Coordinates of C-alpha atoms and ligand atoms in Angstrom, one line a residue:
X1 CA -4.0 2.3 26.7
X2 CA -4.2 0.3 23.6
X3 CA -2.4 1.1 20.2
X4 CA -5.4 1.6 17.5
X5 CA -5.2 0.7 14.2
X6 CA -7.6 1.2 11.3
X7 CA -7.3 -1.7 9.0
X8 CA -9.1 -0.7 5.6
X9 CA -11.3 -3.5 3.4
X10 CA -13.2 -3.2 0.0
X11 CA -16.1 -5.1 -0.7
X12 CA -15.8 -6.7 3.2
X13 CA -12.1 -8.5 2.3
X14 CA -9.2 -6.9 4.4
X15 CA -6.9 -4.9 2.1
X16 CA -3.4 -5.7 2.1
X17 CA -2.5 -2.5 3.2
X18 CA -4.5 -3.9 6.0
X19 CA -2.2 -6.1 7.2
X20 CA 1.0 -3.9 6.7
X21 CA -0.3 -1.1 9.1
X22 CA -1.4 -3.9 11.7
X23 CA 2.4 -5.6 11.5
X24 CA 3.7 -1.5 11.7
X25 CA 1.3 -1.0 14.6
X26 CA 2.1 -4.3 16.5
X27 CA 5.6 -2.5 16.1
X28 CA 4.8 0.4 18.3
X29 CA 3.0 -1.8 20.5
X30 CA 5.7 -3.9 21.5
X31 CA 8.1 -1.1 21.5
X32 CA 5.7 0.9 24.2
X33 CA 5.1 -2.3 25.7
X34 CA 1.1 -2.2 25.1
X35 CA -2.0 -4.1 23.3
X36 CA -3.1 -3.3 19.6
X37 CA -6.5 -2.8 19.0
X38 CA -8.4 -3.1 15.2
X39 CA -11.0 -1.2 14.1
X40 CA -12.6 -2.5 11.1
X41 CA -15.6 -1.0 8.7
X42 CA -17.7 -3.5 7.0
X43 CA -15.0 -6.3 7.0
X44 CA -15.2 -9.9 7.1
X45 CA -12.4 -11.9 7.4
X46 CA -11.3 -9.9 10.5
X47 CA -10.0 -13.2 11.9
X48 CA -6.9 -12.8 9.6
X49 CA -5.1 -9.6 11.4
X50 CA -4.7 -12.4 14.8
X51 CA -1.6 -13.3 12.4
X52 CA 0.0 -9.4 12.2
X53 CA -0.4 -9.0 15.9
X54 CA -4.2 -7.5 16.2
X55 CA -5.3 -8.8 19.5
X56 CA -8.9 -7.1 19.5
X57 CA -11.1 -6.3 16.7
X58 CA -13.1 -3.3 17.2
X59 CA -15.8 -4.6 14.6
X60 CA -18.5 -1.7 13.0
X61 CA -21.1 -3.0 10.8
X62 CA -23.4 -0.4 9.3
X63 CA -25.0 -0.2 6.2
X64 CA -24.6 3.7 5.8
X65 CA -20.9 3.2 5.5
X66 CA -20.8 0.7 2.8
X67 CA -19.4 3.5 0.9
X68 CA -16.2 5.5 1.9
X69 CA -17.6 8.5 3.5
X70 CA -14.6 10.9 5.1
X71 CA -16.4 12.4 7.7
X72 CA -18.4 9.6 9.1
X73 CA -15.2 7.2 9.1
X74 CA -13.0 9.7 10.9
X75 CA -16.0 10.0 13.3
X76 CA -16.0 6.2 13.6
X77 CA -11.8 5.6 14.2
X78 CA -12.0 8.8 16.8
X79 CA -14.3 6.9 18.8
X80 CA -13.1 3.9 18.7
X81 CA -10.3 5.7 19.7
X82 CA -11.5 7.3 22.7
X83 CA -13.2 3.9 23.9
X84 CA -9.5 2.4 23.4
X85 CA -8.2 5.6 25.4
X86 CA -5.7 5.1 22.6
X87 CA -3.1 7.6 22.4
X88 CA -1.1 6.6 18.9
X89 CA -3.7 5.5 15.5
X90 CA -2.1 4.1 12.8
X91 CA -3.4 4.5 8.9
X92 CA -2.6 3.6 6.0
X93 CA -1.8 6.2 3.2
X94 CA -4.0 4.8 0.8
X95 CA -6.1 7.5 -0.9
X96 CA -8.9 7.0 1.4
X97 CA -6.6 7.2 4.5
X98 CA -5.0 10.3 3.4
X99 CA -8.1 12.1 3.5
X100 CA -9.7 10.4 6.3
X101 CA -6.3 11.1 8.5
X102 CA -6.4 15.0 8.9
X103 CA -10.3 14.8 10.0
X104 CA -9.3 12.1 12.6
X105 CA -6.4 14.2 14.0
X106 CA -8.9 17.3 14.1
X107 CA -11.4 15.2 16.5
X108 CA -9.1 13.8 18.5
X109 CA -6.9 16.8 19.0
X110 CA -3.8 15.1 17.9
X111 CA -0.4 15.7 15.7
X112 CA -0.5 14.0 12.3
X113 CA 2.5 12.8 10.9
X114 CA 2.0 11.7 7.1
X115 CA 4.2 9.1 5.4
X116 CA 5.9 7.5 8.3
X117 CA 8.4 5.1 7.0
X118 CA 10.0 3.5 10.4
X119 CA 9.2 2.5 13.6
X120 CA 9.3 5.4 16.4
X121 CA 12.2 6.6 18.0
X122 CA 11.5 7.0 21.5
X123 CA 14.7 8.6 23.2
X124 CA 14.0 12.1 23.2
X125 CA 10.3 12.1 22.5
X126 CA 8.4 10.8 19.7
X127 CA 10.4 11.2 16.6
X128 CA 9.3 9.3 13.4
X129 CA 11.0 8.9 10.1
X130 CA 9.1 10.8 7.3
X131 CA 9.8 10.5 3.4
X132 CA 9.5 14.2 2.0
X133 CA 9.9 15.9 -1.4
X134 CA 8.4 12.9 -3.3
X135 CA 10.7 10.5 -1.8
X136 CA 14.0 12.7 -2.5
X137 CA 14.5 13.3 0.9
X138 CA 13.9 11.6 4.8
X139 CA 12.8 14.2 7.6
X140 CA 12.9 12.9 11.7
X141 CA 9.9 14.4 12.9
X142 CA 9.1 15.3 16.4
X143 CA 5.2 14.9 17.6
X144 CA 4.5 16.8 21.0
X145 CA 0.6 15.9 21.0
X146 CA -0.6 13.7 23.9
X147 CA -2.6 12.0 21.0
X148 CA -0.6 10.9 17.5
X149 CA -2.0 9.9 14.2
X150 CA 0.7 8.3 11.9
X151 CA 0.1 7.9 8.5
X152 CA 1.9 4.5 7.3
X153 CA 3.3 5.1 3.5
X154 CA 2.7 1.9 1.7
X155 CA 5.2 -0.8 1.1
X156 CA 7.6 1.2 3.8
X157 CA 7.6 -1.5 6.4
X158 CA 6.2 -4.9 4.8
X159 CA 4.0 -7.8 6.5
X160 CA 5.1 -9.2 9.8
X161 CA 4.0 -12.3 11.2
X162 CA 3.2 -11.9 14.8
X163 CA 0.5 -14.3 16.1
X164 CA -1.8 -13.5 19.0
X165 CA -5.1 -14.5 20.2
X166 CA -7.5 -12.3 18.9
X167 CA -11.0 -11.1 20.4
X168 CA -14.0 -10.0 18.7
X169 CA -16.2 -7.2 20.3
X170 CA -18.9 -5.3 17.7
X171 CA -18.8 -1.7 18.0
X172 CA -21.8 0.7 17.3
X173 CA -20.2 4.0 17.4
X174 CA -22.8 7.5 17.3
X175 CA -23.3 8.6 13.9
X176 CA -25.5 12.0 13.4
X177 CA -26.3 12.7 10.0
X178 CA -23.8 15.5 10.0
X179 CA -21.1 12.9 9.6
X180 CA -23.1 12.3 6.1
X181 CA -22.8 15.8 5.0
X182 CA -21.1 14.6 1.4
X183 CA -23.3 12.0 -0.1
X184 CA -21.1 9.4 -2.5
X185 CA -23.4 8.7 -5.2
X186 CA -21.3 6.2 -6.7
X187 CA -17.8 4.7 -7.4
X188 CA -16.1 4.3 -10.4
X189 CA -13.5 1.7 -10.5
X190 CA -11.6 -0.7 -12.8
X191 CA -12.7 -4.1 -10.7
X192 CA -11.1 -6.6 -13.0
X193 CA -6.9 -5.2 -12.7
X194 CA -5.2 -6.1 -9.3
X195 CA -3.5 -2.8 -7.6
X196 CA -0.2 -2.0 -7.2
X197 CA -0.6 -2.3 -4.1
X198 CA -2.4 -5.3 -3.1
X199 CA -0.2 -7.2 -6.0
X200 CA 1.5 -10.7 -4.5
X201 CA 3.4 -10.0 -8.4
X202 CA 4.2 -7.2 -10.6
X203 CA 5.3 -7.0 -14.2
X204 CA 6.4 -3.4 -15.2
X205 CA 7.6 -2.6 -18.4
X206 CA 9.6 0.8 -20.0
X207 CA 10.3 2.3 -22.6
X208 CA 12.3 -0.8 -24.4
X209 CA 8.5 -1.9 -25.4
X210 CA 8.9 0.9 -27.7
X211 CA 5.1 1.8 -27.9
X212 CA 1.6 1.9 -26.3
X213 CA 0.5 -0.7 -28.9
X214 CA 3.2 -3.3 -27.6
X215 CA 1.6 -3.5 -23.9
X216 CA -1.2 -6.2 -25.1
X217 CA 1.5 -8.9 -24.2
X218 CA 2.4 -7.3 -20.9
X219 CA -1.1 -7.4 -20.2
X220 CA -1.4 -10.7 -20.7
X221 CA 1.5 -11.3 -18.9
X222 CA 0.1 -10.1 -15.8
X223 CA -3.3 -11.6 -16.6
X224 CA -1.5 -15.1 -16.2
X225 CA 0.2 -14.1 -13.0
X226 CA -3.1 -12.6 -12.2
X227 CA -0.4 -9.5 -11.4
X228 CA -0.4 -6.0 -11.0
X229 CA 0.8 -4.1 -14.4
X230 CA 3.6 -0.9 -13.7
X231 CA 5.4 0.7 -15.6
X232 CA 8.5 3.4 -15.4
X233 CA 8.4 7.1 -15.2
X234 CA 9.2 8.0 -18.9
X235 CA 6.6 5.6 -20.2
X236 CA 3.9 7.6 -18.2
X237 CA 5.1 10.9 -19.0
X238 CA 5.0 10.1 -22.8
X239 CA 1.0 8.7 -21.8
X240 CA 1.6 5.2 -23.0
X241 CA 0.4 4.0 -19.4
X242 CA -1.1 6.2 -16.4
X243 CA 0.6 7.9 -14.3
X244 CA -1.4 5.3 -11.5
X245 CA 1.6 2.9 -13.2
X246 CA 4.3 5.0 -12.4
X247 CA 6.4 3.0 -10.2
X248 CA 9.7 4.5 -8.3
X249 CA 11.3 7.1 -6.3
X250 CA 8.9 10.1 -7.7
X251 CA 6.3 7.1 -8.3
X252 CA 4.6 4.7 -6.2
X253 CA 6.7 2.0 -4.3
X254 CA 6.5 -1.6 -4.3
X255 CA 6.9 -4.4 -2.3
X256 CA 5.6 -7.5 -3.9
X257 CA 6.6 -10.8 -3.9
X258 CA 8.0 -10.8 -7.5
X259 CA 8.7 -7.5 -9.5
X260 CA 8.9 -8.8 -13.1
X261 CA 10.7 -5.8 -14.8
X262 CA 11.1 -5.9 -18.9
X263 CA 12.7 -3.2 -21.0
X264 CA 13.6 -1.3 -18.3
X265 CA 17.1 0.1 -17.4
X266 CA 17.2 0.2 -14.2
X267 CA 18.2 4.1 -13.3
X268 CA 18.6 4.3 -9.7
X269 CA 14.9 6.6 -9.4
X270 CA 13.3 3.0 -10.5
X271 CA 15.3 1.3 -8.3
X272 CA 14.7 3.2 -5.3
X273 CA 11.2 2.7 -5.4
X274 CA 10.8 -1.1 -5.9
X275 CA 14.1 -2.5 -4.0
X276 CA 11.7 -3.9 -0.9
X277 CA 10.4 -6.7 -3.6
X278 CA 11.7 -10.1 -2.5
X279 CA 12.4 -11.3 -6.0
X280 CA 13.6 -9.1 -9.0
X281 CA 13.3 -10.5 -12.8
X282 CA 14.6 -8.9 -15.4
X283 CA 14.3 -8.9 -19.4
X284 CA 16.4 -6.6 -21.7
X285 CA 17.9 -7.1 -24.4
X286 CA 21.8 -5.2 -23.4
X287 CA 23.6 -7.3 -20.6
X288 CA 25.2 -4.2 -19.0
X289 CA 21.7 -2.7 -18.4
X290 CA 22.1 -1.7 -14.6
X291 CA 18.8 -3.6 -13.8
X292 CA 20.8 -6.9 -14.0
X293 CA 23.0 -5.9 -10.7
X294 CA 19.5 -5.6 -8.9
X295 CA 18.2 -8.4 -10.2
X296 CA 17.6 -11.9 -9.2
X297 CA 17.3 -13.7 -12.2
X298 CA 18.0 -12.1 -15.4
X299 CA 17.2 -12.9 -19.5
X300 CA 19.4 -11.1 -21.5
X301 CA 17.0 -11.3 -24.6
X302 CA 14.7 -9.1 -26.7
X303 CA 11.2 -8.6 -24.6
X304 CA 9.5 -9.7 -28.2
X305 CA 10.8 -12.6 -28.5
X306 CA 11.1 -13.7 -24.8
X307 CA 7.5 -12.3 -23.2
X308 CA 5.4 -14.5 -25.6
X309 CA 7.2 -17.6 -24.7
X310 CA 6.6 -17.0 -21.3
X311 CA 3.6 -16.7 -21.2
X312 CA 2.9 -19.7 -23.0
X313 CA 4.9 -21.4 -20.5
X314 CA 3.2 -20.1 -17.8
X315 CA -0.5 -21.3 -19.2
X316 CA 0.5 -24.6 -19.1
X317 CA 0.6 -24.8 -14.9
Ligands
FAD401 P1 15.4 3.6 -20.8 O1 16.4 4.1 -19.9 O2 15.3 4.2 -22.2 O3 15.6 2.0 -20.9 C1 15.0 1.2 -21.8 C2 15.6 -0.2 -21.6 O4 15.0 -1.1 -22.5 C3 17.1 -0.3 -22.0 O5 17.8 -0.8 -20.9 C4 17.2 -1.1 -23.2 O6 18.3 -2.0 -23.2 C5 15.9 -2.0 -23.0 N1 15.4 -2.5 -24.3 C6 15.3 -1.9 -25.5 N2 14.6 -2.7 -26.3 C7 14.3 -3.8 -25.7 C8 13.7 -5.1 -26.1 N3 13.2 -5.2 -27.3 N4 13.6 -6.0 -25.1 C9 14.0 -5.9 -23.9 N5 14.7 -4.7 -23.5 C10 14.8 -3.7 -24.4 N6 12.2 6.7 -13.5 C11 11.4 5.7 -13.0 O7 11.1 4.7 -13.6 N7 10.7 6.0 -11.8 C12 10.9 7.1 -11.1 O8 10.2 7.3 -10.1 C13 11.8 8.1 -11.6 N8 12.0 9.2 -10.9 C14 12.9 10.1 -11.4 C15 13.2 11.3 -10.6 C16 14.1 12.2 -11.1 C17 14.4 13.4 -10.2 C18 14.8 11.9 -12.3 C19 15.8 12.9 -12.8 C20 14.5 10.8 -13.0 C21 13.6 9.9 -12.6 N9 13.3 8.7 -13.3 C22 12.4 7.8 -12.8 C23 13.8 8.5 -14.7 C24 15.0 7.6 -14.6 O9 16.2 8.3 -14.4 C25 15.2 6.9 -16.0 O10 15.3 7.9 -17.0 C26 14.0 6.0 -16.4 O11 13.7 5.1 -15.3 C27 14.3 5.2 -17.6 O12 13.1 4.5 -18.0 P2 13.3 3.2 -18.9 O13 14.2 2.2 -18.2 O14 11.9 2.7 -19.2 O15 13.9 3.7 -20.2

């Protein structure tokens, strides 16, 4: 028995995500003392997850599935499953794995535990740790299914290097056209902006930018830093960003490398959400702002003034 994990990719490139559920997975491995097994749709640069632990790729190459299709990917991770005799499948809880995840769990007959935010406990069972109420609250949950899917919620757990030698082995699972039943006709998505997610650097901004009109420079900002652009919860509620922006405890987390945050105050909802970022920067213009105790590095300084320097600054590397 293997641990199985489906490690998402876009345009055949591994995800970042990818590589966070394959260091979670290598977890459980090593705690039950086991093997983790990769299954990958359409990916490429499957050579990359030997450095998170992944010691067999499950690779599926198949034209029909070069766009996300539910049903049919499900179908595929169940029988990769099965041919693993894998009893625990990890997933990320990008928005693709939080549908694909209850379909997978119905084929395979198995308990589904959403947002898992810790390794197992394995005393009494098999207990995981479970954010609930939008992140207000933590629940242990117990899962009494031979077979487990756990849903991995993103930025929870981080990337762990864990080298291992990694075999290849291309997998042609059955697909009947009933796996096709919903036909994706096309996707419509912003392919020049970095995600939240995948972001090695962040720059949020609140309400100190005083207006929608003011984020051309934060834009840029990012643009430089080829970064991710967030924001906190008040500026999306007012619609000067989308609510995709909204970063925190009722927002999304983040765990980047650098989390640049300007003209925010630093309540302790933001702060709950991005605290797993290595390093914090902040610009405001009043020194007791809470952000500074977070923070790193700190510019006590109007965002006006001290943004456009920056980023001239920054152009001349
Ligand atoms: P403000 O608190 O208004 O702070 C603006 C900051 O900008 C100030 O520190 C000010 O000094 C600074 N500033 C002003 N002008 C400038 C300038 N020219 N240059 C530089 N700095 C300047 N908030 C979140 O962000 N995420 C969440 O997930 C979240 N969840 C919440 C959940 C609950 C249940 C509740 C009750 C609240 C939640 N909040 C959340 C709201 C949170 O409490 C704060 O109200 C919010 O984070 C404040 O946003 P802000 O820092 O942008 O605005």
């Amino acid at each position: 028995m293997s641990i199985l994990v489906y490690t998402e990719s876009e345009n055949g490139k591994l995800k970042k995500a990818a590589f966070e559920v394959a260091s979670f997975a290598k977890g459980i491995a090593d705690l039950m003392n086991t093997s983790l097994t990769a299954v990958t749709i359409n990916a490429e640069n499957v050579d990359e997850l030997k450095t998170y632990g992944v010691e067999k790729v499950l690779k599926v190459s198949n034209d029909k599935l070069s766009k996300f299709n539910a049903d049919a990917y499900a179908e595929v991770i169940s029988q990769a499953s099965k041919k693993e005799d894998s009893k625990i499948v990890v997933v990320s809880q990008s928005a693709n794995a939080k549908y694909l995840a209850p379909l997978l769990a119905v084929n395979l007959e198995a308990g589904y535990a959403s947002n898992v935010v810790a390794l197992p406990k394995l005393g009494e069972g098999f207990v995981v740790e479970r954010t609930a109420f939008t992140n207000k609250a933590f629940n242990m949950t117990f899962i009494s299914t031979d077979v487990k899917v756990l849903g991995l919620s993103s930025n929870s757990f981080g990337l762990k290097e864990n080298e291992a030698s990694l075999s290849e082995e291309d997998f042609s699972p059955e697909l009947s056209d009933d796996e096709f039943g919903i036909d994706v006709v096309s996707v419509d998505k912003n392919k020049d902006k970095v995600s939240i997610a995948d972001a090695e650097v962040v720059v949020s901004a609140g309400r100190g930018m005083k207006g929608p009109e003011n984020w051309e420079m934060i834009e840029e900002l990012a643009d430089v830093l080829n970064a991710a652009t967030a924001c906190s919860k008040p500026v999306s509620d007012m619609g000067w960003r989308p609510h995709s922006e909204h970063v925190g405890q009722t927002g999304k987390p983040v765990a980047t490398n650098l989390y640049i945050a300007i003209g925010i105050s630093g309540a302790i909802q933001h702060l709950a959400g991005i605290s797993a970022s290595k390093n914090k920067v902040v610009i405001n213009t009043d020194p007791e702002a809470p952000f500074f105790k977070a923070a790193d590095y700190g510019i006590v300084g109007d965002a006006f003034e001290v943004v456009p320097q920056l980023i001239e600054k920054l152009k001349e590397f």
